Amino acid sequence: MGKIHKQLVIAIDGPAGSGKSTVSKIIAQKLGLMYIDTGAMYRALTLKAVRQNLDLRDEKALAKLACSTRVDLEEEGGSLKVVLDGEDVASLIRTPELTNNVKYIACVPGVRKEMVKSQRSIGERLGAVLEGRDIGTVVFPDADYKFYLDADADERARRRHKELAKTGMNVNLNELKKDVLSRDESDMKRSVGALKKAPDAIFIDTTDLTIDDVTEKVLSYIKVRGEDSIS
Ligand code: DC
């Protein structure tokens, strides 16, 4: 009889620019787990709502949209495809305009319900490193490992600036800091799936750490359960 391996679920939460995306990707690769960028899922749905000219304050319409939308995350050649109803939209979902609109979608309970459902179904089946805002508190409160990454707002804005510059976007650093702070506020204050550290999450301040430092730190807590199987 074959062995059933309980799959490893690792939750990494934190605000924008805390370094969680880069680190989550590396950890997933090192452990052979799926990487689930839950922010990309909210971003893709926002793109669809904007394309359809929906009123972003119409919670009913947004919840309905979430129920009839499919967002898949697929890894291809080291990069992540964000597939919205069959179309790869990865290159369209990180503009500052779209980023500012995600908050309207992310605060709708009906939207979050659908997102959480699909994030759970992927994670439970295959095991994964999931990064977001509510992974350790709502999506997988019983995750095997939970981390909460944070960094100083100036440093987070600088990181965003660098990232956007790489894609050819030159956004004013002060504007970016304002965006980062206003996003923190809407992420922390919404009534559902708010950004917060799970009581049992390991807190890492990444302000003065390199990506390698953070990766090493996260990995130092994780024991890979090669033999940890249920027969
Ligand atoms: O991680 P990110 O910056 O790509 O996320 C974009 C937005 O999506 C973020 O401002 C809030 C929202 N989000 C969320 O509400 N819940 C998650 N689990 C992930 C992201």
PDB file of N, CA and C and ligand atoms in Angstrom, residues 13 16 20-21 37-40 42-43 94 99 102-103 106 112 119 131-135 139 160 183 186-187 190 193, ligand 1:
ATOM      1  N   ASP A  13       3.203  35.788   5.802  1.00  0.00           N
ATOM      2  CA  ASP A  13       2.414  37.017   5.698  1.00  0.00           C
ATOM      3  C   ASP A  13       3.283  38.239   5.969  1.00  0.00           C
ATOM      4  N   ALA A  16       3.281  45.016   2.143  1.00  0.00           N
ATOM      5  CA  ALA A  16       3.966  45.201   0.851  1.00  0.00           C
ATOM      6  C   ALA A  16       5.416  45.604   1.081  1.00  0.00           C
ATOM      7  N   LYS A  20       8.510  39.277   1.360  1.00  0.00           N
ATOM      8  CA  LYS A  20       7.917  37.937   1.437  1.00  0.00           C
ATOM      9  C   LYS A  20       7.808  37.227   0.082  1.00  0.00           C
ATOM     10  N   SER A  21       7.584  37.989  -1.004  1.00  0.00           N
ATOM     11  CA  SER A  21       7.436  37.328  -2.314  1.00  0.00           C
ATOM     12  C   SER A  21       8.731  36.637  -2.729  1.00  0.00           C
ATOM     13  N   ASP A  37       1.179  32.876  -4.769  1.00  0.00           N
ATOM     14  CA  ASP A  37       1.194  34.317  -4.558  1.00  0.00           C
ATOM     15  C   ASP A  37      -0.268  34.773  -4.499  1.00  0.00           C
ATOM     16  N   THR A  38      -0.812  34.846  -3.275  1.00  0.00           N
ATOM     17  CA  THR A  38      -2.247  35.127  -3.168  1.00  0.00           C
ATOM     18  C   THR A  38      -2.567  36.568  -3.574  1.00  0.00           C
ATOM     19  N   GLY A  39      -1.589  37.468  -3.426  1.00  0.00           N
ATOM     20  CA  GLY A  39      -1.802  38.852  -3.866  1.00  0.00           C
ATOM     21  C   GLY A  39      -2.064  38.912  -5.364  1.00  0.00           C
ATOM     22  N   ALA A  40      -1.368  38.040  -6.114  1.00  0.00           N
ATOM     23  CA  ALA A  40      -1.551  38.012  -7.578  1.00  0.00           C
ATOM     24  C   ALA A  40      -2.983  37.619  -7.923  1.00  0.00           C
ATOM     25  N   TYR A  42      -5.719  38.324  -6.078  1.00  0.00           N
ATOM     26  CA  TYR A  42      -6.557  39.508  -5.877  1.00  0.00           C
ATOM     27  C   TYR A  42      -6.308  40.535  -6.987  1.00  0.00           C
ATOM     28  N   ARG A  43      -5.066  40.646  -7.400  1.00  0.00           N
ATOM     29  CA  ARG A  43      -4.736  41.595  -8.462  1.00  0.00           C
ATOM     30  C   ARG A  43      -5.426  41.205  -9.783  1.00  0.00           C
ATOM     31  N   ARG A  94       0.719  44.665 -12.083  1.00  0.00           N
ATOM     32  CA  ARG A  94       1.566  45.321 -11.076  1.00  0.00           C
ATOM     33  C   ARG A  94       1.710  46.818 -11.304  1.00  0.00           C
ATOM     34  N   THR A  99      -2.620  48.457  -8.617  1.00  0.00           N
ATOM     35  CA  THR A  99      -2.269  48.201  -7.215  1.00  0.00           C
ATOM     36  C   THR A  99      -3.179  49.010  -6.284  1.00  0.00           C
ATOM     37  N   VAL A 102      -6.774  47.442  -5.857  1.00  0.00           N
ATOM     38  CA  VAL A 102      -6.988  46.117  -5.251  1.00  0.00           C
ATOM     39  C   VAL A 102      -7.760  46.218  -3.931  1.00  0.00           C
ATOM     40  N   LYS A 103      -7.563  47.325  -3.223  1.00  0.00           N
ATOM     41  CA  LYS A 103      -8.192  47.437  -1.894  1.00  0.00           C
ATOM     42  C   LYS A 103      -9.720  47.338  -1.947  1.00  0.00           C
ATOM     43  N   ALA A 106     -10.318  43.567  -2.275  1.00  0.00           N
ATOM     44  CA  ALA A 106      -9.836  42.748  -1.153  1.00  0.00           C
ATOM     45  C   ALA A 106     -10.668  42.910   0.122  1.00  0.00           C
ATOM     46  N   ARG A 112     -13.358  37.383  -0.776  1.00  0.00           N
ATOM     47  CA  ARG A 112     -12.354  36.685   0.032  1.00  0.00           C
ATOM     48  C   ARG A 112     -12.750  35.223   0.241  1.00  0.00           C
ATOM     49  N   GLN A 119      -7.484  28.914  -2.548  1.00  0.00           N
ATOM     50  CA  GLN A 119      -6.121  28.813  -1.977  1.00  0.00           C
ATOM     51  C   GLN A 119      -6.000  27.570  -1.100  1.00  0.00           C
ATOM     52  N   GLU A 131       1.963  32.990   0.254  1.00  0.00           N
ATOM     53  CA  GLU A 131       2.261  34.296   0.831  1.00  0.00           C
ATOM     54  C   GLU A 131       1.106  35.255   0.625  1.00  0.00           C
ATOM     55  N   GLY A 132       0.879  36.107   1.648  1.00  0.00           N
ATOM     56  CA  GLY A 132      -0.227  37.048   1.541  1.00  0.00           C
ATOM     57  C   GLY A 132      -0.375  37.899   2.778  1.00  0.00           C
ATOM     58  N   ARG A 133      -1.623  38.091   3.182  1.00  0.00           N
ATOM     59  CA  ARG A 133      -1.891  38.924   4.356  1.00  0.00           C
ATOM     60  C   ARG A 133      -2.603  38.130   5.454  1.00  0.00           C
ATOM     61  N   ASP A 134      -3.397  37.130   5.017  1.00  0.00           N
ATOM     62  CA  ASP A 134      -4.281  36.412   5.943  1.00  0.00           C
ATOM     63  C   ASP A 134      -4.032  34.907   5.919  1.00  0.00           C
ATOM     64  N   ILE A 135      -2.851  34.507   5.478  1.00  0.00           N
ATOM     65  CA  ILE A 135      -2.621  33.060   5.321  1.00  0.00           C
ATOM     66  C   ILE A 135      -2.560  32.366   6.684  1.00  0.00           C
ATOM     67  N   VAL A 139      -6.536  31.574   6.060  1.00  0.00           N
ATOM     68  CA  VAL A 139      -6.483  30.528   5.017  1.00  0.00           C
ATOM     69  C   VAL A 139      -5.977  29.205   5.600  1.00  0.00           C
ATOM     70  N   ARG A 160      10.206  48.576  -3.416  1.00  0.00           N
ATOM     71  CA  ARG A 160       9.172  48.693  -4.458  1.00  0.00           C
ATOM     72  C   ARG A 160       9.703  49.502  -5.642  1.00  0.00           C
ATOM     73  N   ARG A 183      -1.577  51.580   1.741  1.00  0.00           N
ATOM     74  CA  ARG A 183      -1.931  50.164   1.560  1.00  0.00           C
ATOM     75  C   ARG A 183      -1.888  49.421   2.898  1.00  0.00           C
ATOM     76  N   SER A 186      -5.151  50.216   4.663  1.00  0.00           N
ATOM     77  CA  SER A 186      -6.361  49.514   4.214  1.00  0.00           C
ATOM     78  C   SER A 186      -6.232  48.005   4.448  1.00  0.00           C
ATOM     79  N   ASP A 187      -5.014  47.472   4.350  1.00  0.00           N
ATOM     80  CA  ASP A 187      -4.830  46.031   4.612  1.00  0.00           C
ATOM     81  C   ASP A 187      -5.093  45.694   6.081  1.00  0.00           C
ATOM     82  N   ARG A 190      -9.262  46.505   7.231  1.00  0.00           N
ATOM     83  CA  ARG A 190     -10.499  45.932   6.682  1.00  0.00           C
ATOM     84  C   ARG A 190     -11.091  44.919   7.661  1.00  0.00           C
ATOM     85  N   GLY A 193     -10.232  39.333   6.701  1.00  0.00           N
ATOM     86  CA  GLY A 193      -8.907  38.968   6.197  1.00  0.00           C
ATOM     87  C   GLY A 193      -7.867  40.061   6.367  1.00  0.00           C
TER      88      GLY A 193
HETATM   89  O1   DC B   1       1.093  40.947  -2.075  1.00  0.00           O
HETATM   90  P1   DC B   1       0.611  42.015  -3.065  1.00  0.00           P
HETATM   91  O2   DC B   1       1.215  43.356  -2.801  1.00  0.00           O
HETATM   92  O3   DC B   1       0.771  41.609  -4.484  1.00  0.00           O
HETATM   93  O4   DC B   1      -0.956  42.141  -2.772  1.00  0.00           O
HETATM   94  C1   DC B   1      -1.769  43.058  -3.459  1.00  0.00           C
HETATM   95  C2   DC B   1      -2.956  43.424  -2.610  1.00  0.00           C
HETATM   96  O5   DC B   1      -3.807  42.275  -2.484  1.00  0.00           O
HETATM   97  C3   DC B   1      -2.682  43.864  -1.180  1.00  0.00           C
HETATM   98  O6   DC B   1      -2.613  45.259  -1.018  1.00  0.00           O
HETATM   99  C4   DC B   1      -3.851  43.365  -0.403  1.00  0.00           C
HETATM  100  C5   DC B   1      -4.389  42.232  -1.210  1.00  0.00           C
HETATM  101  N1   DC B   1      -4.166  40.918  -0.605  1.00  0.00           N
HETATM  102  C6   DC B   1      -5.083  40.491   0.328  1.00  0.00           C
HETATM  103  O7   DC B   1      -6.001  41.230   0.663  1.00  0.00           O
HETATM  104  N2   DC B   1      -4.970  39.253   0.861  1.00  0.00           N
HETATM  105  C7   DC B   1      -3.954  38.446   0.519  1.00  0.00           C
HETATM  106  N3   DC B   1      -3.886  37.218   1.045  1.00  0.00           N
HETATM  107  C8   DC B   1      -2.999  38.879  -0.415  1.00  0.00           C
HETATM  108  C9   DC B   1      -3.126  40.142  -0.949  1.00  0.00           C
END
